[in-house]
JSON list of C-alpha atoms in Angstrom, two decimals:
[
{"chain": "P", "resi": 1, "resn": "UNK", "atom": "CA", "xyz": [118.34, 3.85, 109.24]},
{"chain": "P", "resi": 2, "resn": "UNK", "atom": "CA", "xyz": [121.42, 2.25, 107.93]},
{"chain": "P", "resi": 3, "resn": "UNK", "atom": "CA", "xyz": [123.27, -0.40, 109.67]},
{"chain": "P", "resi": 4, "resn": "UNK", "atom": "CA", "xyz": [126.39, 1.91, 109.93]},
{"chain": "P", "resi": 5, "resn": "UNK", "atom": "CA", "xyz": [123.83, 4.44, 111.80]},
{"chain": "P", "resi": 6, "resn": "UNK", "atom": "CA", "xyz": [122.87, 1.30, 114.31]},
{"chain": "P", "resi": 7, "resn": "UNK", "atom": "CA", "xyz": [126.43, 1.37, 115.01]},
{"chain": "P", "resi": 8, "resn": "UNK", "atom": "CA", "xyz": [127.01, 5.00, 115.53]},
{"chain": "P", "resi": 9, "resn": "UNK", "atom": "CA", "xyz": [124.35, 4.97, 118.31]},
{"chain": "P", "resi": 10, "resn": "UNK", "atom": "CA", "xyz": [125.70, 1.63, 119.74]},
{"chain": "P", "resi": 11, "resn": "UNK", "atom": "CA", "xyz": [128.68, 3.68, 120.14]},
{"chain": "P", "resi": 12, "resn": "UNK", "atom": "CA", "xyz": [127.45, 6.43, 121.96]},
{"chain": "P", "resi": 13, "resn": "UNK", "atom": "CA", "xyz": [125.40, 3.85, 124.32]},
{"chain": "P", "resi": 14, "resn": "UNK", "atom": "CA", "xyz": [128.56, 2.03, 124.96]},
{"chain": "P", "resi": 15, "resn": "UNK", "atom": "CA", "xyz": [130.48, 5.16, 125.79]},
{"chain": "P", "resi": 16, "resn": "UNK", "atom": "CA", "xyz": [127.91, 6.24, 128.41]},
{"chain": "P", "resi": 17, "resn": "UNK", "atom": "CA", "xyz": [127.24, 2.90, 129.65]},
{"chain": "P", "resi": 18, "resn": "UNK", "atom": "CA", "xyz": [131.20, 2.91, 130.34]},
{"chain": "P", "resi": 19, "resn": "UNK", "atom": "CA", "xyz": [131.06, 6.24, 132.00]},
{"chain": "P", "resi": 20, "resn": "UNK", "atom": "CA", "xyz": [127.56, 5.95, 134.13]},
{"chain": "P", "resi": 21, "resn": "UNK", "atom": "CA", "xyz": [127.89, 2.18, 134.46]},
{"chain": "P", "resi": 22, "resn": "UNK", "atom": "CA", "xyz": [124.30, 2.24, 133.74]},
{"chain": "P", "resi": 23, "resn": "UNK", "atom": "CA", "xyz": [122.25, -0.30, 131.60]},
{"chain": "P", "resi": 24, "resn": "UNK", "atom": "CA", "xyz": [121.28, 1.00, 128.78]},
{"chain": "P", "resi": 25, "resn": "UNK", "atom": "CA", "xyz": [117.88, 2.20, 128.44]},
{"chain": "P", "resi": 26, "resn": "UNK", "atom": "CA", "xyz": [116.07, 1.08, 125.46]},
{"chain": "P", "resi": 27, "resn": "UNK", "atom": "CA", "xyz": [113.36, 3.73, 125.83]},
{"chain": "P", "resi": 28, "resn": "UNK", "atom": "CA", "xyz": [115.82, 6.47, 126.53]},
{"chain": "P", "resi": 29, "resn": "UNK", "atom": "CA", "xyz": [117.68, 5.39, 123.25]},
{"chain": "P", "resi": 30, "resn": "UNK", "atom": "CA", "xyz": [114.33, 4.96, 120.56]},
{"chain": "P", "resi": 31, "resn": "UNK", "atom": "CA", "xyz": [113.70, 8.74, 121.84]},
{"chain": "P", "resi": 32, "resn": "UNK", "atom": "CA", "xyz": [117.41, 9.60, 120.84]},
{"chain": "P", "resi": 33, "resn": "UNK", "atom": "CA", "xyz": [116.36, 7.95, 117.62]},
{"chain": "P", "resi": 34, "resn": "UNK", "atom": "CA", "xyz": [112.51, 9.33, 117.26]},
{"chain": "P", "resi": 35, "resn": "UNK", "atom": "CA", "xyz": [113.76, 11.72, 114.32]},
{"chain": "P", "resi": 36, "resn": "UNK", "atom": "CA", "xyz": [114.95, 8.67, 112.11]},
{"chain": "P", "resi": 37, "resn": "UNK", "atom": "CA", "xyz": [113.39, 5.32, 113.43]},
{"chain": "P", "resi": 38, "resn": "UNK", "atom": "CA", "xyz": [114.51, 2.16, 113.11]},
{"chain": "P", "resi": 39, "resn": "UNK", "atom": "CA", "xyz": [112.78, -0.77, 111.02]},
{"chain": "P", "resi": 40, "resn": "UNK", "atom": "CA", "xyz": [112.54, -3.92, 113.29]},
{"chain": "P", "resi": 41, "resn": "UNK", "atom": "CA", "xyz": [115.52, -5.95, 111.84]},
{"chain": "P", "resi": 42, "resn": "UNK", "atom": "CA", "xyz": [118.04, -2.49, 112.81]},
{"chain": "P", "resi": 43, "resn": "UNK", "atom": "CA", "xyz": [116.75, -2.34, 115.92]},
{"chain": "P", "resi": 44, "resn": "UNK", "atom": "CA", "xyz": [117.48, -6.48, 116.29]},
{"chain": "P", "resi": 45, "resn": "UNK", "atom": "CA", "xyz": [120.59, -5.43, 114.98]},
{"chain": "P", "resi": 46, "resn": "UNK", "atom": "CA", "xyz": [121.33, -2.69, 117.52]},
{"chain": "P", "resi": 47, "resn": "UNK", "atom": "CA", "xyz": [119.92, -5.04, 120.83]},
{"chain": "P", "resi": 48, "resn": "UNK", "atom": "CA", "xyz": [122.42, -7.26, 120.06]},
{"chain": "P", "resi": 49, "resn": "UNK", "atom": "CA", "xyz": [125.29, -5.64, 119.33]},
{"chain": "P", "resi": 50, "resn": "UNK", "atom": "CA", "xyz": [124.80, -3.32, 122.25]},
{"chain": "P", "resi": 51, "resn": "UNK", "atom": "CA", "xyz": [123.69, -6.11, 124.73]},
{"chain": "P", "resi": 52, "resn": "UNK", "atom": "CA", "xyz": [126.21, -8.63, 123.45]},
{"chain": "P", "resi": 53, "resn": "UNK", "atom": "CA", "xyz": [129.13, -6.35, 123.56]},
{"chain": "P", "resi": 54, "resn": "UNK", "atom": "CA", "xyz": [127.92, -5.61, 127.03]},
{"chain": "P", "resi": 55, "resn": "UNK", "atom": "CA", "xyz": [127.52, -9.05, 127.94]},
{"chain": "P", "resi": 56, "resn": "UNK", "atom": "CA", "xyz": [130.91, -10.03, 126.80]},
{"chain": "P", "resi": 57, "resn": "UNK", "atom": "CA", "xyz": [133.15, -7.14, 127.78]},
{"chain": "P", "resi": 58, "resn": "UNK", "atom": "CA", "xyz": [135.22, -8.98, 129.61]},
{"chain": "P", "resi": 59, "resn": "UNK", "atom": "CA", "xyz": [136.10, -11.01, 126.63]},
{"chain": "P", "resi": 60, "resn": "UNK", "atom": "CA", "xyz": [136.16, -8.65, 124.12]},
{"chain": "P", "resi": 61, "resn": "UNK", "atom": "CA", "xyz": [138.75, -6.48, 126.26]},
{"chain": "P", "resi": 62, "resn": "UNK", "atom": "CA", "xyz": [140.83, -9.49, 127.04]},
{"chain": "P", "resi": 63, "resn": "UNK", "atom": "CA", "xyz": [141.16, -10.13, 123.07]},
{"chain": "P", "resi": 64, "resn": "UNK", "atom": "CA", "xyz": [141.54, -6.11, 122.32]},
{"chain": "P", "resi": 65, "resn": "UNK", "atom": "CA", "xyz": [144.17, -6.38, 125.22]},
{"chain": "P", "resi": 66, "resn": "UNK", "atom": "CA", "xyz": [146.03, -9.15, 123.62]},
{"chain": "P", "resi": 67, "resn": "UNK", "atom": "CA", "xyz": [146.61, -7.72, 120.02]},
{"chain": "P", "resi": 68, "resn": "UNK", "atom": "CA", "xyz": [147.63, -4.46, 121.60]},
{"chain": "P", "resi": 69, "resn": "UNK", "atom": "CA", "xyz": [151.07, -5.36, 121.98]},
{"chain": "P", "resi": 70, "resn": "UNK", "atom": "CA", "xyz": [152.50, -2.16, 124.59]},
{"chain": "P", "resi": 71, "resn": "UNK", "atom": "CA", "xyz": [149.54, -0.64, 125.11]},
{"chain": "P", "resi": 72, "resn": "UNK", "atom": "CA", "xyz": [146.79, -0.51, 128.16]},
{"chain": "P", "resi": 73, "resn": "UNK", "atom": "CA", "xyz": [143.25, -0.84, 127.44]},
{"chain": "P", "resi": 74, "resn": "UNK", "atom": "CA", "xyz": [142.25, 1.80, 129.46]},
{"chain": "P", "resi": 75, "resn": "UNK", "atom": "CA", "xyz": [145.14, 4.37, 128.36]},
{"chain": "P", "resi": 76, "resn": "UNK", "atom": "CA", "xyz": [143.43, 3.76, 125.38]},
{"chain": "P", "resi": 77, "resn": "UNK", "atom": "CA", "xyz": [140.52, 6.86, 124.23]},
{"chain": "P", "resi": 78, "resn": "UNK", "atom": "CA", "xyz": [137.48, 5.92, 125.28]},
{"chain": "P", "resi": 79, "resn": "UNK", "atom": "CA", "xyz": [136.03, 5.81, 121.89]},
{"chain": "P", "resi": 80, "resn": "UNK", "atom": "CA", "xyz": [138.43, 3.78, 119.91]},
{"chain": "P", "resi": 81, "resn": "UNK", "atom": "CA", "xyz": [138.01, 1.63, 123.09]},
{"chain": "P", "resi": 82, "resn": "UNK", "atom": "CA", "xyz": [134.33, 1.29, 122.64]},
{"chain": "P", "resi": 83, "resn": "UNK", "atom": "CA", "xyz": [134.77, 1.29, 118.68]},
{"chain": "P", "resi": 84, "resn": "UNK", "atom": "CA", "xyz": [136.96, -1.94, 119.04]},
{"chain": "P", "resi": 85, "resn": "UNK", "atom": "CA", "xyz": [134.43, -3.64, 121.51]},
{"chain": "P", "resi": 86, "resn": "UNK", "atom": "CA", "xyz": [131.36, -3.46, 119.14]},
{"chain": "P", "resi": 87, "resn": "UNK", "atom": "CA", "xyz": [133.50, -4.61, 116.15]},
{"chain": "P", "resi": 88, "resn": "UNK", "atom": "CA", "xyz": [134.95, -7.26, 117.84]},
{"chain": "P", "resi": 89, "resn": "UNK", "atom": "CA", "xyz": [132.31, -8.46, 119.45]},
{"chain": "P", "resi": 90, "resn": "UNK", "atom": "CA", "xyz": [130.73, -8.47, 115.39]},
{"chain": "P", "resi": 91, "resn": "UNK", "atom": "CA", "xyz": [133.96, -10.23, 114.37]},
{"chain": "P", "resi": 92, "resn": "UNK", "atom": "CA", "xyz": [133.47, -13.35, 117.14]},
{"chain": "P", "resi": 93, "resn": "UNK", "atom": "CA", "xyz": [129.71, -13.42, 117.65]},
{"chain": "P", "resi": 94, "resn": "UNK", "atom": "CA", "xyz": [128.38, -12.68, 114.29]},
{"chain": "P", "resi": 95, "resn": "UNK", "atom": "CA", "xyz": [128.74, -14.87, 111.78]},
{"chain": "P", "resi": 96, "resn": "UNK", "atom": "CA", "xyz": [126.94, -13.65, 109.46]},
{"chain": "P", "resi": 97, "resn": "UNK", "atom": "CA", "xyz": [128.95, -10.62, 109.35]},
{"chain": "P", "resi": 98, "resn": "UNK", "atom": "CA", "xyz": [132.16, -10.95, 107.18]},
{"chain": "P", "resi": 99, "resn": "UNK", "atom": "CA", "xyz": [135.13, -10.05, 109.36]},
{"chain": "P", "resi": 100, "resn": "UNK", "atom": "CA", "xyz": [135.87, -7.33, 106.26]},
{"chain": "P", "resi": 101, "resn": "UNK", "atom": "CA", "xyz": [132.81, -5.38, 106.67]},
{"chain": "P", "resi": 102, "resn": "UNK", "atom": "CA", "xyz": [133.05, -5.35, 110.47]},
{"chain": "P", "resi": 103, "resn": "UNK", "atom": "CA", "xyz": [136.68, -3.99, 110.32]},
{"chain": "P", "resi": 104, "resn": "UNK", "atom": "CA", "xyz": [135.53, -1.40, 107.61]},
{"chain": "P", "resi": 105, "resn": "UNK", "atom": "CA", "xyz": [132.81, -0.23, 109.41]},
{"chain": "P", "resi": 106, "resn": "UNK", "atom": "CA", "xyz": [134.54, 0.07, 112.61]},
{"chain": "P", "resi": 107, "resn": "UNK", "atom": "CA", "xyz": [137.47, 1.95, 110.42]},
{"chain": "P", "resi": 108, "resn": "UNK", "atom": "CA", "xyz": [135.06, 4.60, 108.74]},
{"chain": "P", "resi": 109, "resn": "UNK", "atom": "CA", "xyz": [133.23, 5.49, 112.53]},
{"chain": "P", "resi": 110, "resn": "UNK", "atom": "CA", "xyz": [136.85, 5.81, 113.91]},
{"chain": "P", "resi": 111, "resn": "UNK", "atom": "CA", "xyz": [137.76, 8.66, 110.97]},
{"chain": "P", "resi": 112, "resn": "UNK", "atom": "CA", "xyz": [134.46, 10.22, 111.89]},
{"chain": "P", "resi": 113, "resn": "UNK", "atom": "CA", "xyz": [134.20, 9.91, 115.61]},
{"chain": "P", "resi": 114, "resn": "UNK", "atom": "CA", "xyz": [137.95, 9.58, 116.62]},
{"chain": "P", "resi": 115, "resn": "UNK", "atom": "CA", "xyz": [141.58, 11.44, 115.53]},
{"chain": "P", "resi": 116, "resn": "UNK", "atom": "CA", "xyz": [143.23, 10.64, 112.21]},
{"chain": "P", "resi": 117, "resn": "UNK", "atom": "CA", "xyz": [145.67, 8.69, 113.74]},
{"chain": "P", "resi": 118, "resn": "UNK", "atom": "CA", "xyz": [143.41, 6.25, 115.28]},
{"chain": "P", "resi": 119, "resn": "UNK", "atom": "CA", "xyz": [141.28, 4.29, 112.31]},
{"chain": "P", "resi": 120, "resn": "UNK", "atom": "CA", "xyz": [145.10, 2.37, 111.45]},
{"chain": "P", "resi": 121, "resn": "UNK", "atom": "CA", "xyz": [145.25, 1.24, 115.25]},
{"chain": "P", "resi": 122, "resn": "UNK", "atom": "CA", "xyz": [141.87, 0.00, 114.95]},
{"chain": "P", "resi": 123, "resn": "UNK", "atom": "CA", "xyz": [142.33, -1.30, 111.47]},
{"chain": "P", "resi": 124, "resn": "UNK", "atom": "CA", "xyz": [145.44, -3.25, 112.80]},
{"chain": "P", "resi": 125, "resn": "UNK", "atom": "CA", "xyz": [143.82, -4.69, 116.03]},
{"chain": "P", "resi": 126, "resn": "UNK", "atom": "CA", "xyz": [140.91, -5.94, 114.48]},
{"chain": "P", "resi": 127, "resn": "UNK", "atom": "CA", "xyz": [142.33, -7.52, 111.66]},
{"chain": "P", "resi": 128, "resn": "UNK", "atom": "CA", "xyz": [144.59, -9.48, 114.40]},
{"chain": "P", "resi": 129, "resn": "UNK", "atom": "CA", "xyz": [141.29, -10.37, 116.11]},
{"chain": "P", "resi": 130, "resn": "UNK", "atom": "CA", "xyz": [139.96, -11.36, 112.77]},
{"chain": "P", "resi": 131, "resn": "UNK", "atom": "CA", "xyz": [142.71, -13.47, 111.92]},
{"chain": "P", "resi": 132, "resn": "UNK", "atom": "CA", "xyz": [143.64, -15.37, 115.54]},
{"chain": "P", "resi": 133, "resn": "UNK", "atom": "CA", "xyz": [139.86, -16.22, 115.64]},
{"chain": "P", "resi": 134, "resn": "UNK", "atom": "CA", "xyz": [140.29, -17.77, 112.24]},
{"chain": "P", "resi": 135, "resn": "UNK", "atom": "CA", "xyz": [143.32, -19.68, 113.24]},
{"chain": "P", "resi": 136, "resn": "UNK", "atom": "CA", "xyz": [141.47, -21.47, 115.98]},
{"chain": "P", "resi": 137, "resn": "UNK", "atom": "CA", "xyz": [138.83, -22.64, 113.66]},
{"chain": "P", "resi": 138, "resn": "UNK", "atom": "CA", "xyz": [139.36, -26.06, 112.40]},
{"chain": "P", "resi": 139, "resn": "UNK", "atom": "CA", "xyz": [139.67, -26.26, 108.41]},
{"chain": "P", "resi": 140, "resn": "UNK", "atom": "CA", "xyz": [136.55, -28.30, 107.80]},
{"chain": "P", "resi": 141, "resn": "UNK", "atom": "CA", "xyz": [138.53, -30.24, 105.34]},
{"chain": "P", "resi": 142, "resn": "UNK", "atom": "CA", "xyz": [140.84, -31.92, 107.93]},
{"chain": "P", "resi": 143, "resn": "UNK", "atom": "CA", "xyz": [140.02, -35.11, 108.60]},
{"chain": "P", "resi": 144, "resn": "UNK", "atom": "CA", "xyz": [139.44, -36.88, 111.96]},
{"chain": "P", "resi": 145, "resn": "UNK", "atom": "CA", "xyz": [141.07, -40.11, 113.18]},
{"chain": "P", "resi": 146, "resn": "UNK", "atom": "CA", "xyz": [138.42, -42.31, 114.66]},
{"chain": "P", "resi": 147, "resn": "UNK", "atom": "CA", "xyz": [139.05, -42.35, 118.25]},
{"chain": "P", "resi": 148, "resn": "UNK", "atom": "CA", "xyz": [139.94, -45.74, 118.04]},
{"chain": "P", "resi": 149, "resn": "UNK", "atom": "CA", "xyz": [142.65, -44.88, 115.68]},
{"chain": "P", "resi": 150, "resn": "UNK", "atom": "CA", "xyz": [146.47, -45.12, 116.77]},
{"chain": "P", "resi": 151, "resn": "UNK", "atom": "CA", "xyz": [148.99, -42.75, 115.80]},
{"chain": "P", "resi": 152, "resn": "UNK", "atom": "CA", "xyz": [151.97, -44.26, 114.31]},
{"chain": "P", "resi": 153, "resn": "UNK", "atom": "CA", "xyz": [154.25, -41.53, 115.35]},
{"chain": "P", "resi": 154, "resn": "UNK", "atom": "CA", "xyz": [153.21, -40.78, 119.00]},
{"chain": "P", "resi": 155, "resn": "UNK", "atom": "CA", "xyz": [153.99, -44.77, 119.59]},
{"chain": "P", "resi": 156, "resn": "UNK", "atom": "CA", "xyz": [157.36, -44.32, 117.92]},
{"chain": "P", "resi": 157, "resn": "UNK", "atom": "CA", "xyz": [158.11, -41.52, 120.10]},
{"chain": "P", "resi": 158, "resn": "UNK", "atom": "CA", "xyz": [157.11, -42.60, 123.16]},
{"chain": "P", "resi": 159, "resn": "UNK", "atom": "CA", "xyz": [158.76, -46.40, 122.77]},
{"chain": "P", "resi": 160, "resn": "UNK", "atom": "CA", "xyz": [162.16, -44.09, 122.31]}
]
């Protein structure tokens, strides 16, 4: 099983956990998987993105709410909604996925799962998610005044 698979059935998990409001049930989902098992690391893969996108829905949907400029959440379909959680979720939490391949992957289940006119709206809210979470990371290079360190310029202003 492919990583893009592990995402498929995250998908589907989502989608009925949003509809039942039930946990997911691990058991119930290796059955849905007993014709093409998972190796260890996938199924890693797939308990985290499907707990931590559970875990931090409220987040997620506050930051997919955001970079939908005129547009509800929930007027959204149900599976671009879910779509957009797990790939966000990627894009914040997992580091050591590049925000590219997150946003790709979450593009190519859209054109299989969703209409043709919904990979771009997914393709263009992610890529906002992407890039607002990299503005908020500090460039490494910057350096840091000492806290002891006085800033010339805030004096200056406030003596004016």
């Amino acid at each position: 099983m492919t990583r893009r698979q592990a995402r498929e059935y995250v998908l589907q998990s989502l989608f009925q956990h949003e509809f039942t409001g039930a946990a997911p049930d691990r058991g119930e989902l290796l059955n849905f998987m007993k014709d093409n098992p998972p190796a260890k690391e996938i199924l890693e893969f797939i308990d985290d993105l499907l707990n931590g996108t559970i875990e931090h829905m409220a987040e997620l949907d506050a930051l997919i709410q955001r970079a939908c400029k005129h547009w509800e959440l929930n007027r959204l379909a149900a599976i671009d909604r879910n779509i957009m959680r797990f790939a966000a979720y990627e894009i914040i939490f997992r580091g050591d996925i590049p925000n590219a391949v997150s946003i790709n992957e979450a593009v190519d289940i859209a054109k299989r799962f969703s209409t043709e006119e919904s990979f771009s709206f997914i393709n263009g809210v992610l890529d906002k998610i992407a890039h607002q979470k990299d503005e908020k990371v500090p460039d490494k290079r910057a350096v840091k005044k000492p806290s002891g360190a006085v800033n010339k310029r805030a004096v200056k202003e406030h003596r004016a």
